[in-house]
Structures are given as C-alpha cells and as structure tokens.
mmCIF file of C-alpha atoms and ligand atoms in Angstrom:
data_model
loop_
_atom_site.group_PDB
_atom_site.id
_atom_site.type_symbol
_atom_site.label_atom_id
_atom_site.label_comp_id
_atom_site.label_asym_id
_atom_site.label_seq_id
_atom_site.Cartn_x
_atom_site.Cartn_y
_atom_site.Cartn_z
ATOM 1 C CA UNK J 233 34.506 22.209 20.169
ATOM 2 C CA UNK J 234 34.437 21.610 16.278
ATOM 3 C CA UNK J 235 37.393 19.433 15.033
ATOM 4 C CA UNK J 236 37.675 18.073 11.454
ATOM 5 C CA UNK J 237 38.542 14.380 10.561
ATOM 6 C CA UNK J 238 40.734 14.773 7.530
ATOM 7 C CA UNK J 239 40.887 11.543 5.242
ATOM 8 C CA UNK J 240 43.435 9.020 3.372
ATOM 9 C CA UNK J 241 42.205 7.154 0.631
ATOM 10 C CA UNK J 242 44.017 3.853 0.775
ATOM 11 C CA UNK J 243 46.330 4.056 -2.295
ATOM 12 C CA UNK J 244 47.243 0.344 -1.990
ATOM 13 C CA UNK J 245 46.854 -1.243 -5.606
ATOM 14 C CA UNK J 246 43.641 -2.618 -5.038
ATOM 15 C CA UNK J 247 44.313 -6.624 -5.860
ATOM 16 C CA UNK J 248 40.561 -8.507 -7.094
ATOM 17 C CA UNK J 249 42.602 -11.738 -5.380
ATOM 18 C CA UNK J 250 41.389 -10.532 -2.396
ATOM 19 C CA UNK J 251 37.723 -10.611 -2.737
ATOM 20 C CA UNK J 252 36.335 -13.428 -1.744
ATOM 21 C CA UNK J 253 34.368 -13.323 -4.903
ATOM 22 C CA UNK J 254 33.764 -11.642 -7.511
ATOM 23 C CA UNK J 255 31.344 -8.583 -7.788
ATOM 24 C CA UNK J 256 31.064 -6.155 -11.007
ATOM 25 C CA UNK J 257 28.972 -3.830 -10.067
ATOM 26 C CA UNK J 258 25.846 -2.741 -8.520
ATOM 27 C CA UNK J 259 22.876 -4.598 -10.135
ATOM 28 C CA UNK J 260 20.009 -2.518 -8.884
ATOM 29 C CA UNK J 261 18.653 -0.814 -5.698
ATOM 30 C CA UNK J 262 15.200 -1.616 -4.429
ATOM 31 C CA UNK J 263 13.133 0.592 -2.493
ATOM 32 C CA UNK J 264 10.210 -0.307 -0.583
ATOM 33 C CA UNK J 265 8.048 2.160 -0.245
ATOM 34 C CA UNK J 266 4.146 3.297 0.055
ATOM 35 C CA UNK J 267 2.912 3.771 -3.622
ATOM 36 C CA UNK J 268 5.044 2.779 -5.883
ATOM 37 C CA UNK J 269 3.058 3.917 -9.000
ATOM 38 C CA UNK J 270 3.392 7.488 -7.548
ATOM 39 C CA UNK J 271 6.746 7.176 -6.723
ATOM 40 C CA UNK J 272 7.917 6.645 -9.999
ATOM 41 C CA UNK J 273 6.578 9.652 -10.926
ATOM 42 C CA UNK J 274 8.674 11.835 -8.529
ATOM 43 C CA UNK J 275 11.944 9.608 -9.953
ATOM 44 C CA UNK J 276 11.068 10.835 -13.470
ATOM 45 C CA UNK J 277 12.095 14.504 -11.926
ATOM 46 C CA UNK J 278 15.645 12.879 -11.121
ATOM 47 C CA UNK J 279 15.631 11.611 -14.772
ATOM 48 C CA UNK J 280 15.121 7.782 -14.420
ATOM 49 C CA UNK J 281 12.150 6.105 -16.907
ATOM 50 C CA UNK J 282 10.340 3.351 -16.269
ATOM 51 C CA UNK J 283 11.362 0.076 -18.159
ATOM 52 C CA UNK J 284 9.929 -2.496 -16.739
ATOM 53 C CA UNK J 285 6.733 -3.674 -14.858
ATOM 54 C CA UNK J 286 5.951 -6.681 -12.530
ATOM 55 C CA UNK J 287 1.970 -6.509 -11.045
ATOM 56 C CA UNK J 288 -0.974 -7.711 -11.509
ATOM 57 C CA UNK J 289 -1.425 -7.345 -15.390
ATOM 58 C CA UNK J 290 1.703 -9.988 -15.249
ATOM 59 C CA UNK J 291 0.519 -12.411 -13.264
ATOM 60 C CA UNK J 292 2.063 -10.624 -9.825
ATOM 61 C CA UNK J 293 -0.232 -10.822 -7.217
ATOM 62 C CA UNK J 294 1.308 -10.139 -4.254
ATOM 63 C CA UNK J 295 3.343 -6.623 -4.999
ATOM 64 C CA UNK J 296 3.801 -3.813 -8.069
ATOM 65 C CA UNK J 297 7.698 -2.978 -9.165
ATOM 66 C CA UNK J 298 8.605 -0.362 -11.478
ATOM 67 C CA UNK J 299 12.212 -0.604 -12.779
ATOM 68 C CA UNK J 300 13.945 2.770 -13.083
ATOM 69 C CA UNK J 301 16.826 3.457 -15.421
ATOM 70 C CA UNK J 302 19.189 6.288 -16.103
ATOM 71 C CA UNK J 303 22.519 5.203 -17.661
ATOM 72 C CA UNK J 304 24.146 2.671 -15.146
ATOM 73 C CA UNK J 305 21.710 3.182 -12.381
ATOM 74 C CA UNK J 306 18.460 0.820 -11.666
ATOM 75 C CA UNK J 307 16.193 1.221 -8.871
ATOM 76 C CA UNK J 308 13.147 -0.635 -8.424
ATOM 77 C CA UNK J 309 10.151 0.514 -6.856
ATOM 78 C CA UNK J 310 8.086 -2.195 -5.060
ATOM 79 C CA UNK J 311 4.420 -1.900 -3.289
ATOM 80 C CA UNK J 312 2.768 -4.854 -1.413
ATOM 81 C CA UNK J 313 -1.176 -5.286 -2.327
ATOM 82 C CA UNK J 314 -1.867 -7.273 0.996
ATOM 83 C CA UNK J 315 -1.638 -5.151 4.314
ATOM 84 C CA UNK J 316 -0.475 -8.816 5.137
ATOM 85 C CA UNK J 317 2.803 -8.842 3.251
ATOM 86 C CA UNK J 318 5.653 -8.353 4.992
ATOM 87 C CA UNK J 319 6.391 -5.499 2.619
ATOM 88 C CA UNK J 320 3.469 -3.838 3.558
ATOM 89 C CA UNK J 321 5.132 -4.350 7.940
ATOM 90 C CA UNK J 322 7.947 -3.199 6.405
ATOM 91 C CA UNK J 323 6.907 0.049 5.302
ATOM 92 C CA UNK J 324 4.401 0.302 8.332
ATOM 93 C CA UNK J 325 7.712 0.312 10.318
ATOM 94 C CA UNK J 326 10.222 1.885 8.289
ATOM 95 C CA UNK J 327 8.588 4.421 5.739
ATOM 96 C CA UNK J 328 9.957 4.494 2.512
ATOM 97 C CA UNK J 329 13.290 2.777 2.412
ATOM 98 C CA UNK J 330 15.816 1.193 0.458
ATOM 99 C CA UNK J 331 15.361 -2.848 1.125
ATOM 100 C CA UNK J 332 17.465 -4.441 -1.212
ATOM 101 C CA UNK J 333 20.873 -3.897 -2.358
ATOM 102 C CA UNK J 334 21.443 -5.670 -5.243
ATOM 103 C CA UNK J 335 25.444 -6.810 -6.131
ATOM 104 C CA UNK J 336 25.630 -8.376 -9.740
ATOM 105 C CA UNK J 337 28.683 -10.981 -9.228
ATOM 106 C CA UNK J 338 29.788 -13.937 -11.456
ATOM 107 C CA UNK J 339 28.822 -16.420 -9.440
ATOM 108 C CA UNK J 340 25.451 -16.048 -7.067
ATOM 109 C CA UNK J 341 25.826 -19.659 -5.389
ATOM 110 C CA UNK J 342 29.644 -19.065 -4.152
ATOM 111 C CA UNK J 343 28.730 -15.607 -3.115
ATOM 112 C CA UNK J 344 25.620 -17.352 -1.363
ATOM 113 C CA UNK J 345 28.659 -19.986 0.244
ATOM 114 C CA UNK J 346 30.922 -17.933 0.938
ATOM 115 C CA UNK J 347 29.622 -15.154 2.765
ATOM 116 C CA UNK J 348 27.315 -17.489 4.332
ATOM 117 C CA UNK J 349 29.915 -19.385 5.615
ATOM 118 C CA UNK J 350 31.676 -16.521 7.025
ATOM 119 C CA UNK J 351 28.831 -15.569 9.394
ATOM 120 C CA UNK J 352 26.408 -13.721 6.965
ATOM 121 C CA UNK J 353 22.924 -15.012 7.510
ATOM 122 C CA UNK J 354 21.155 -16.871 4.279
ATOM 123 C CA UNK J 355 17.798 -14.932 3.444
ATOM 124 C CA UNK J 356 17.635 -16.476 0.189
ATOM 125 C CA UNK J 357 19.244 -19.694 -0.732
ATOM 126 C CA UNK J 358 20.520 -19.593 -4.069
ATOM 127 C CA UNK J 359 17.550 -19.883 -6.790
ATOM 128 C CA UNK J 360 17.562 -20.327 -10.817
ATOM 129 C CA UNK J 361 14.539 -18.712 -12.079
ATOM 130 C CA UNK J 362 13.854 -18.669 -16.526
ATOM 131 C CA UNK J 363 11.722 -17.237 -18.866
ATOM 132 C CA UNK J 364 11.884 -17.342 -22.928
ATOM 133 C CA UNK J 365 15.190 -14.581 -22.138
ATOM 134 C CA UNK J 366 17.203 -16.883 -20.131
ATOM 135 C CA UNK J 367 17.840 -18.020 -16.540
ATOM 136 C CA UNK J 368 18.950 -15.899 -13.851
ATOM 137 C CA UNK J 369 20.672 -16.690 -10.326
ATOM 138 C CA UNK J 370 19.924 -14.838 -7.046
ATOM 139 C CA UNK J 371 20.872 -15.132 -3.559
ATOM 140 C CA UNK J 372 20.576 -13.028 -0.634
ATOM 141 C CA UNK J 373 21.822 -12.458 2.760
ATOM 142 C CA UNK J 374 21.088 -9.908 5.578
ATOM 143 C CA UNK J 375 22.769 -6.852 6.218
ATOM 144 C CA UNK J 376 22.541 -3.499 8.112
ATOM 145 C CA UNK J 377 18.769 -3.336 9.953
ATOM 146 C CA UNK J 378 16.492 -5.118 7.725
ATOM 147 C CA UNK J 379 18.720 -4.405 4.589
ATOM 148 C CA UNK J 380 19.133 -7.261 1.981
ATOM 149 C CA UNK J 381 22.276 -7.585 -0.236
ATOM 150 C CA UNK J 382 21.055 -9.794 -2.680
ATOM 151 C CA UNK J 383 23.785 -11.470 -5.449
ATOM 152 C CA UNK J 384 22.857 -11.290 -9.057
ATOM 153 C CA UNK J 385 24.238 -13.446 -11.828
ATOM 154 C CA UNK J 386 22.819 -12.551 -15.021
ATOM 155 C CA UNK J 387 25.441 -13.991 -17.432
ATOM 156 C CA UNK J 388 22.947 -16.651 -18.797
ATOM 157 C CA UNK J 389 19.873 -13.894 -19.269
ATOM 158 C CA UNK J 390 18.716 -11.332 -21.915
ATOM 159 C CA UNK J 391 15.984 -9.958 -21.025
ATOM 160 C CA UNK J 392 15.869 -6.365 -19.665
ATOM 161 C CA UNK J 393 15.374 -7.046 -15.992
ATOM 162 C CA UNK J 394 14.311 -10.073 -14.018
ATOM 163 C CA UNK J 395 12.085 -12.930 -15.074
ATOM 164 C CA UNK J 396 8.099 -12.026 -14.892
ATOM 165 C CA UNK J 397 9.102 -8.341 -15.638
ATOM 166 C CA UNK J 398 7.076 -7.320 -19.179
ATOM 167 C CA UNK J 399 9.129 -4.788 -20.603
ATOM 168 C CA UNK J 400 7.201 -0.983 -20.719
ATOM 169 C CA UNK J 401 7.427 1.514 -23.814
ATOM 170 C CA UNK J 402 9.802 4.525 -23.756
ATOM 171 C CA UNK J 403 8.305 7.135 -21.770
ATOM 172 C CA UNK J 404 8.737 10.837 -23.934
ATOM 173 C CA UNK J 405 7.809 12.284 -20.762
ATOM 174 C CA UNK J 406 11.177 11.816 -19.140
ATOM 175 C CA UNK J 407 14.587 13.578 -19.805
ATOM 176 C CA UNK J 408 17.361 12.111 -18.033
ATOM 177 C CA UNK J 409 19.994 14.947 -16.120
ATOM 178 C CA UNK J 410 23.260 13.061 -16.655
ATOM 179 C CA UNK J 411 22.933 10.677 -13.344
ATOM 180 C CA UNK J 412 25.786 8.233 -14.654
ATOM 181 C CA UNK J 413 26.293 5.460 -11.887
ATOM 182 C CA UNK J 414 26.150 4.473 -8.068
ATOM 183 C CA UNK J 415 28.754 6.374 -6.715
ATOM 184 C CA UNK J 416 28.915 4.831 -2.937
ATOM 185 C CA UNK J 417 25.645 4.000 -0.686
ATOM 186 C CA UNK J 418 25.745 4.807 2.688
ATOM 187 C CA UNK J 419 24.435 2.722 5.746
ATOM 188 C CA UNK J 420 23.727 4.385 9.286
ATOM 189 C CA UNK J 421 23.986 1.723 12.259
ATOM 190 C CA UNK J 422 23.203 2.306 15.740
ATOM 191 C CA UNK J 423 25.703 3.592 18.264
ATOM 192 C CA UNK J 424 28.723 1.229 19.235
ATOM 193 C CA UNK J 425 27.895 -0.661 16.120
ATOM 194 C CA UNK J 426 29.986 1.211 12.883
ATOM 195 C CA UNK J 427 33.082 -1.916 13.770
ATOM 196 C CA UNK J 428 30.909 -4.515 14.017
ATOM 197 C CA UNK J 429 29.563 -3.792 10.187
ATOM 198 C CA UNK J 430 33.228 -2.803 9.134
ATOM 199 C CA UNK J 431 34.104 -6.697 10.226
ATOM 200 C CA UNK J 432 30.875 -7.849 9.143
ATOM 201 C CA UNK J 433 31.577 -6.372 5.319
ATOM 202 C CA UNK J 434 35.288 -7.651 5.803
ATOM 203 C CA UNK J 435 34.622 -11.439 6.735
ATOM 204 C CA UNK J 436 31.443 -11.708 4.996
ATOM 205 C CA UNK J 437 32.386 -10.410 1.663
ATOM 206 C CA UNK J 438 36.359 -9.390 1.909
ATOM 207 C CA UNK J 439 36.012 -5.747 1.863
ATOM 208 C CA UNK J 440 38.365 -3.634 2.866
ATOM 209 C CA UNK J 441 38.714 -0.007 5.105
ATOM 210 C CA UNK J 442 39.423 1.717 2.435
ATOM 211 C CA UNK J 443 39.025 5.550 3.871
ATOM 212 C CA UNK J 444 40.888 6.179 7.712
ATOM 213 C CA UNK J 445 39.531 9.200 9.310
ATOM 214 C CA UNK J 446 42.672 10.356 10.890
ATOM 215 C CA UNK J 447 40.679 11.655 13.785
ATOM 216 C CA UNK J 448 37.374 9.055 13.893
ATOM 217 C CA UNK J 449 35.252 11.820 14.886
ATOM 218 C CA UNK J 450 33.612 14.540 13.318
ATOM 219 C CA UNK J 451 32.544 17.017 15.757
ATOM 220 C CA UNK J 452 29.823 19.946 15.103
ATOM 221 C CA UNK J 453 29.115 22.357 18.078
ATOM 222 C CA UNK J 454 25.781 19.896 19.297
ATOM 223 C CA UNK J 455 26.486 16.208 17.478
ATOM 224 C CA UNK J 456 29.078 13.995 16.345
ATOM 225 C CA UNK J 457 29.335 10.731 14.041
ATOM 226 C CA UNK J 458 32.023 8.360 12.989
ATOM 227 C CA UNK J 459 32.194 6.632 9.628
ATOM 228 C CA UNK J 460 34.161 3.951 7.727
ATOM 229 C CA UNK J 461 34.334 3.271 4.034
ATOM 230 C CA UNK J 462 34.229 -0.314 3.051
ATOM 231 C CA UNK J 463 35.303 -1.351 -0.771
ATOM 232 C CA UNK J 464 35.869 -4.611 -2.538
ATOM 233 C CA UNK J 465 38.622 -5.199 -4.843
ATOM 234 C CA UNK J 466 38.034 -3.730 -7.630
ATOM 235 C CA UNK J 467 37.057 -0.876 -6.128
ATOM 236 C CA UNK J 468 33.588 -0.182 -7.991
ATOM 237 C CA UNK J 469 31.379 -0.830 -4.563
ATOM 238 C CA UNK J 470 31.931 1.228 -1.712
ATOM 239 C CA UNK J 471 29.723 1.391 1.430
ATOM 240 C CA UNK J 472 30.592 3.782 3.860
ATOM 241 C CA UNK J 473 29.313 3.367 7.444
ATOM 242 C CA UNK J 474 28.358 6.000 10.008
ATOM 243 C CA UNK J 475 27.062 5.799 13.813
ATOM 244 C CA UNK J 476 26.240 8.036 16.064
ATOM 245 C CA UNK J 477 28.987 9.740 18.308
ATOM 246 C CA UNK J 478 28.245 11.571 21.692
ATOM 247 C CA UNK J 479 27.281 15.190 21.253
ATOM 248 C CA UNK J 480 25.772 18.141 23.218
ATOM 249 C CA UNK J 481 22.356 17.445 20.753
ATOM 250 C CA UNK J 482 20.990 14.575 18.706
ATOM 251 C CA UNK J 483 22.977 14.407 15.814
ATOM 252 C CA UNK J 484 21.288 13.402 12.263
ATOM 253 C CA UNK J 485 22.256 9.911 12.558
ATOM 254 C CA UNK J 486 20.488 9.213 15.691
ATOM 255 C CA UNK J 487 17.770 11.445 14.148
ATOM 256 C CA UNK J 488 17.605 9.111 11.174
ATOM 257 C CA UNK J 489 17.327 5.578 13.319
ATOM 258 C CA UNK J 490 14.555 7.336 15.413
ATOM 259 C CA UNK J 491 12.591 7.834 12.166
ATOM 260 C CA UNK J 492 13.452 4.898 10.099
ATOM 261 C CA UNK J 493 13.136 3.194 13.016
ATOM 262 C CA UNK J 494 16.643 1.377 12.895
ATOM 263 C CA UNK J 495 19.464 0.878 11.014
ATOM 264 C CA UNK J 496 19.420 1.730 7.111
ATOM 265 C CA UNK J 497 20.617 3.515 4.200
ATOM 266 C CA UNK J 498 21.431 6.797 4.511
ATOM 267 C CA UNK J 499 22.156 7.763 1.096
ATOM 268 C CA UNK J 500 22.877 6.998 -2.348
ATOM 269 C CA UNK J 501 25.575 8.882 -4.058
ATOM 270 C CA UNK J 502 25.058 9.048 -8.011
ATOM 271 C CA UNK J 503 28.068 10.306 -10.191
ATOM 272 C CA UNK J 504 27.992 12.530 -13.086
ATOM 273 C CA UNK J 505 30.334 13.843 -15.801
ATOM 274 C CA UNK J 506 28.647 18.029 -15.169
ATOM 275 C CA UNK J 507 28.029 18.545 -12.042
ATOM 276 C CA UNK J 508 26.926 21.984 -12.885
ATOM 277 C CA UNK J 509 24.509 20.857 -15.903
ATOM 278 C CA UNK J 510 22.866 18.239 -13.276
ATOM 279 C CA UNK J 511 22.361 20.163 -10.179
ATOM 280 C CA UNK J 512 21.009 23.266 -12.786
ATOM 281 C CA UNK J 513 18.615 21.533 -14.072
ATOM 282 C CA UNK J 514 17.762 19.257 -11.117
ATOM 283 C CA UNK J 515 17.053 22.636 -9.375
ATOM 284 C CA UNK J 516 14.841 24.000 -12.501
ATOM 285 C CA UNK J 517 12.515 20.872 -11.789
ATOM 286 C CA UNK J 518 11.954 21.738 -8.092
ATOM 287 C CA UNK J 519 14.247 19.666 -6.461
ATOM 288 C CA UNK J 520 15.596 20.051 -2.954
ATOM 289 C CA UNK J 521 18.983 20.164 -1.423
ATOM 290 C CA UNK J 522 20.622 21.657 1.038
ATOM 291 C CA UNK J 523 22.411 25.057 0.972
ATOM 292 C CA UNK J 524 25.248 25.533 3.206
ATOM 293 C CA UNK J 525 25.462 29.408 4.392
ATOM 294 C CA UNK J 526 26.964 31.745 1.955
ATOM 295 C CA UNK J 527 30.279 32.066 3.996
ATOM 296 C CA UNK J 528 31.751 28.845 2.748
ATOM 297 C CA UNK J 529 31.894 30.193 -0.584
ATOM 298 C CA UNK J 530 34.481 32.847 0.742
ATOM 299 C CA UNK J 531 37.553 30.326 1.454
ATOM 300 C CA UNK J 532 36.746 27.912 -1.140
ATOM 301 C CA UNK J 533 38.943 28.560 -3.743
ATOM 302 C CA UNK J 534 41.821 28.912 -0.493
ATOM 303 C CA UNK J 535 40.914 25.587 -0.064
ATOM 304 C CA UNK J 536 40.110 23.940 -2.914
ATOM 305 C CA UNK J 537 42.044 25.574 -5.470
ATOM 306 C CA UNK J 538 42.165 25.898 -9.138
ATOM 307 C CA UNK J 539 39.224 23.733 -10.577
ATOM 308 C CA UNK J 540 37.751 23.947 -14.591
ATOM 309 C CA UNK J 541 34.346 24.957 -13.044
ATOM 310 C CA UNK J 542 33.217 28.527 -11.850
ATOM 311 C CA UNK J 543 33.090 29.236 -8.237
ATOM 312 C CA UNK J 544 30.547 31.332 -9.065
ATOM 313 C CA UNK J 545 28.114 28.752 -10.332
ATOM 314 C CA UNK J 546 29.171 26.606 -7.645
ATOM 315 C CA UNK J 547 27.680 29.236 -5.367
ATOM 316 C CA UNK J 548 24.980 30.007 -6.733
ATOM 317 C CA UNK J 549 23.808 26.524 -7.110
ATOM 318 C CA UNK J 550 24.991 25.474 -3.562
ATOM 319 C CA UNK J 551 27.289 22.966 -4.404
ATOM 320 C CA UNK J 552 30.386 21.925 -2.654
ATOM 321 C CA UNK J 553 33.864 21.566 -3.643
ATOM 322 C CA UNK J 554 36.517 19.295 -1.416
ATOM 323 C CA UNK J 555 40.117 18.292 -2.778
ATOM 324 C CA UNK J 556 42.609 15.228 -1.713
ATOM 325 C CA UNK J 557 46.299 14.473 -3.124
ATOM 326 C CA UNK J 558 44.791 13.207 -6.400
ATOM 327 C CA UNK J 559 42.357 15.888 -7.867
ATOM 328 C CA UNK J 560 39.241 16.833 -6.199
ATOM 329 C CA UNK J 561 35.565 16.403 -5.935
ATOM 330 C CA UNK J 562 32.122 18.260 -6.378
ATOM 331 C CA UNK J 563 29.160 17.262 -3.978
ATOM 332 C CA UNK J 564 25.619 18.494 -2.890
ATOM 333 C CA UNK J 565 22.951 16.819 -0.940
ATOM 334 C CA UNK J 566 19.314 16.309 -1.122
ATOM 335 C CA UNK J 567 16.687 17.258 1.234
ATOM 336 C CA UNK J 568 15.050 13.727 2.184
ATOM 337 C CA UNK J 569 13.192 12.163 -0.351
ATOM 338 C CA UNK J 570 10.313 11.197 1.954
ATOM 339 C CA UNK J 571 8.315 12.795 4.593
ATOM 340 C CA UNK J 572 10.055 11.289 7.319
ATOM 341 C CA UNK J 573 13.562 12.666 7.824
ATOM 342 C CA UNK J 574 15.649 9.779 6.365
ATOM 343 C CA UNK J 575 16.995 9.066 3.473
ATOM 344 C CA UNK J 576 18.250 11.506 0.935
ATOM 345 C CA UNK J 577 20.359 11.573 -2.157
ATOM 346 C CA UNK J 578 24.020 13.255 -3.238
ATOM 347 C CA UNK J 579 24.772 14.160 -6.595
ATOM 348 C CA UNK J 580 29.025 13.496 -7.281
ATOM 349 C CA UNK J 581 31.238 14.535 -9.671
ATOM 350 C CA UNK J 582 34.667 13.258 -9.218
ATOM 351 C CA UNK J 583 37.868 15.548 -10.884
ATOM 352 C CA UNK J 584 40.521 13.020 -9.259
ATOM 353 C CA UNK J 585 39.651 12.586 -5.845
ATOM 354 C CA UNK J 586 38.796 9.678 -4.951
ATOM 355 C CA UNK J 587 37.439 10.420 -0.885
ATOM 356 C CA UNK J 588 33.798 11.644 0.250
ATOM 357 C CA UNK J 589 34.263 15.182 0.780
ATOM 358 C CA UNK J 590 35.141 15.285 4.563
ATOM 359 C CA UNK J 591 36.682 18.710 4.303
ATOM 360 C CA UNK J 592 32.440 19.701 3.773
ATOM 361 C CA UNK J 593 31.409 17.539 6.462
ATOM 362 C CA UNK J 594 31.768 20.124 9.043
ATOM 363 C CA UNK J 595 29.795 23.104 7.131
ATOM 364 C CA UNK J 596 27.465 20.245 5.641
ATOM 365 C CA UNK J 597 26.710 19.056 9.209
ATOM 366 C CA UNK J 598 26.048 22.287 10.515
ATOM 367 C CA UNK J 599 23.582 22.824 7.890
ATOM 368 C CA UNK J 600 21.878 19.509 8.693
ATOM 369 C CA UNK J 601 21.562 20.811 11.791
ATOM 370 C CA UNK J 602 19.669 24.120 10.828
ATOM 371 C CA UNK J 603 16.934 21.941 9.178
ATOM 372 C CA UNK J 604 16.611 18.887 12.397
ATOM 373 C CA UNK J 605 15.950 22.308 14.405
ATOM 374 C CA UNK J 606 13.625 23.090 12.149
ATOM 375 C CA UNK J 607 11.570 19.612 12.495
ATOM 376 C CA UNK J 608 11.962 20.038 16.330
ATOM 377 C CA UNK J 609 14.532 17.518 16.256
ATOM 378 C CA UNK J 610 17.964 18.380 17.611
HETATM 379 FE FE1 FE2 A 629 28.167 10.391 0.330
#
C-alpha cells in the first residue's frame, strides 16, 4: 500500500502572547564531531567561513570550536582533546552529530525557569560569563536523545561569538552559495515517542502543532514514519518530529537511531533566495544529494503548476517542487554528511508555501530507500 499524508499549515495568526518566552531566532547549531579542524574544511564546500576559534592557542584546554558563518546561519564545530571528555563518549557513541541547539531569546534565566519548571530538565543553570566585549547569558536544558537546547541572551555582548572565542581573519578561500537562514531542524525519536516530544516542546517551551498530517502516516511500499511540526510564536523556529511507523522493511528513521545510536537530529533545512544558483553550484563542488527517478519530473508541472523557475533545470539538478494554498516550495536533500547513515542536510527555497514538501515525501522516501538497500540496510 502507498498512501500520502497531505498537510495544513495552521493559518491561525500566530500570537507571541503565547510563548512562554521569548525566542528570536536560532543562535547557532553545534556539532560534535571527530575532527573538527577537518570538518571545517568540508563546511567551506557548503559556503560557511570560519570566524572564530576557541583551543588551545586561547587558553582552551579541554576542546577546539570553529565557528561557521554564512549569512544568518552559525554552526560550531567542537572536538574534545581528552579521550576522557564526555565529548569525546559522545562521539564514541553517536558519530558526528548535532549536540547543541542553540535558541537566542531575551531573557536566558526565565527561559532557564520556565521551561524548567514545566518539566524540562536543567543541564545548565543559568550562567553570566564577560570578556572586554560584554557579558553573555546561557542556559540549557535537555531535549531529544542527548540533544541540548541551550538559551542565548546576547543583548549585553559585542563581540563576534562567545566569550574566550579570538576572532579569525577572513578566509579568501571560501565563497558562500546563498545559504540564507535555518529553515526548520528536524529531530527523529524512537517509536511510540513523536507525542511525547510534541507535549514535551508544548509545555516546556509553548510551542505549538503547527503542521496536521491529515492522514499521520506516510506509507512507502516497505516503511512508514509519522511526523509533527512544532513552532513558537513568532513562527521563526520550527522543529518537526518524526518516529518510526510499522512497515514491511526498516524504514530510514529506525535506520538512523540504529546508527546514531538514539534519538537525534535528522536534518537541518537552510533557506535560500535561488534555489537553482545554490544547488548548481553546490553540485559543481562535489556535493551529494539525492536524485529521485526521472519519472517524477513527468507530472510535476500537473502538480505543481506554474512556478518562475524552469522545470527543466529543476530536473536536471534533481530538485523538487511541492505547492500548498499559499504559493509553493523548492526542496532537495543531501546524502549524509558523515560516514554513518545519519544526518544530512536540505537546501529550501520557499515561493509562498509555508509546509515541508509532503507531496515529495512519497517519491523522496522511495529514493531513501534505494540507497538503505544499498548499505544493506532495509
Ligand atoms: Fe525538512
């Protein structure tokens, strides 16, 4: 059987009153992974420079970080020294990852109360650290697997980063591809779990469901998933959540906790103004993704309808096209970004729409599919 899940975006005007506090955007992602130095290398091919430094040379003696910037988006890239550190267990265990999502908000002590008080658990109690640029406030608490959602305030600082970060010379080496912003970031939780992380995001932090699958299941022929989007207020964070359904075969989500060993992000989704001009050149550099099979391309324009791009560039760079009542969207995935079959990247471009694309999810899936065969795995 192969149904599709068709989806509402929740047109309610989204009121900030409800948030329990507020959140701007998202400060930074940090990924944990096994050589960070190298790392930041194959992030230059996505476009992002290096800004900032934290290691030995400043006085850092427990871990490297390299801060990664392209317009709106900052990752950090961390690396224990000590086989010791729990960073170190962490990516023993998990493989490259992302450990810490980072929320900048106005006020990191109430967000620390607050969601605290709701049932998150405290990882870090709220903490002023300074440096000749200013104090800055963080908290943390812990989500999905051994995910962090750390709160940000950096109202009071002006320095490019975090304190003990020196600052690194612009690299001519890099040429950014038009990666504008965090789009959504997706979290995959262990079957039977997806409703306790919708009410966890919901009491915790006072997000809201703010896609309904009409049917909650997305069938291929061998696996199925179910996923909820979770938004605050303002509607700039979004956090969709998948588990695993029952299918005939593993699907990719249960494929994905086997390897990361858990729960985890999935993906992060980063927007841009030219689709076409990203993925182009993205390609050019050697980069992955996935390519659905050619027959999509035959009933896309049915489907999707008039859109300012060229199907035929769509086509021939693999990307996919999806529409809703307000406008529609433009979408293509990675391949994972690491050996292990985890986590992986979409490039967005949104024309309107303001859903995920779950008119590709089917043909997407299926393709998914094609390469877990591949690795033995479905
Ligand atoms: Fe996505």
């Amino acid at each position: 059987m192969i149904t599709q899940a068709s989806e509402r975006v929740e047109t309610r005007p989204m009121d900030q009153e409800a948030d329990l506090f507020q959140i701007n955007a998202i400060d930074h992602v940090e990924l944990w992974v096994g050589n960070a130095k190298q790392s930041a290398y194959y992030w230059k091919y996505w476009g992002f420079a290096p800004v900032a430094y934290s290691g030995l040379e400043t006085g850092n003696r427990r871990n490297a970080s390299y801060v990664l910037e392209q317009n709106k988006i900052r990752l950090v890239l961390s690396t224990a020294y000590s086989p010791h550190d729990e960073m170190a267990a962490h990516h023993l265990l998990h493989g490259d990852g992302v450990k810490v999502i980072a929320l900048e908000v106005d006020d990191a002590e109430l967000a620390y109360r607050e969601s605290t008080s709701r049932g998150a658990k405290g990882v870090l109690a709220p903490t002023e650290t300074r440096d000749d640029f200013g104090r800055i406030r963080i908290s943390a608490i812990q989500a999905y697997g051994q995910t962090l959602l750390k709160f940000v305030d950096r109202s009071d600082y002006q320095g490019n980063f975090l304190p003990g970060y020196k600052t690194l010379p612009p690299d001519p080496t890099v040429k950014p591809v038009g990666l504008a912003a965090i789009d959504h970031i997706v979290g995959n939780v262990e079957l039977g779990k997806m409703n306790y992380w919708v009410n966890w995001f919901h009491q915790a932090l006072g997000f809201r469901q703010i896609v309904h699958y009409d049917d909650k299941t997305i069938h291929t022929e061998y696996s199925a998933l179910m996923s909820k989007v979770m938004g605050n207020g303002n509607g700039r964070i979004k956090f969709p959540i998948n588990e695993p359904a029952e299918g005939r075969k593993k699907s990719q989500i249960e494929e994905y906790l086997d390897y990361y060993i858990g729960p985890g992000v999935q993906h992060l989704a980063l927007i841009t103004g030219d689709i076409i001009g990203t993925v182009r050149e993205l390609k050019a550099r050697g980069l992955e993704f996935l390519r659905v099979p050619n027959a999509y391309y035959d009933s896309l324009p049915d489907r999707v309808g008039k859109i300012k791009e060229s199907y035929d560039d769509i086509a021939e760079l693999g990307i996919l096209a999806d529409r809703d009542d307000e406008g529609y969207l433009l979408q293509i995935f990675s391949r994972p970004i690491q050996d292990r079959p985890t986590m992986f990247l979409e490039v967005i471009q949104r024309r309107g729409a303001r859903g995920f694309g779950v008119g590709n999810f089917k043909a997407l899936f299926e393709s998914l599919e094609i390469e877990q065969a591949k690795r033995g795995n479905l």
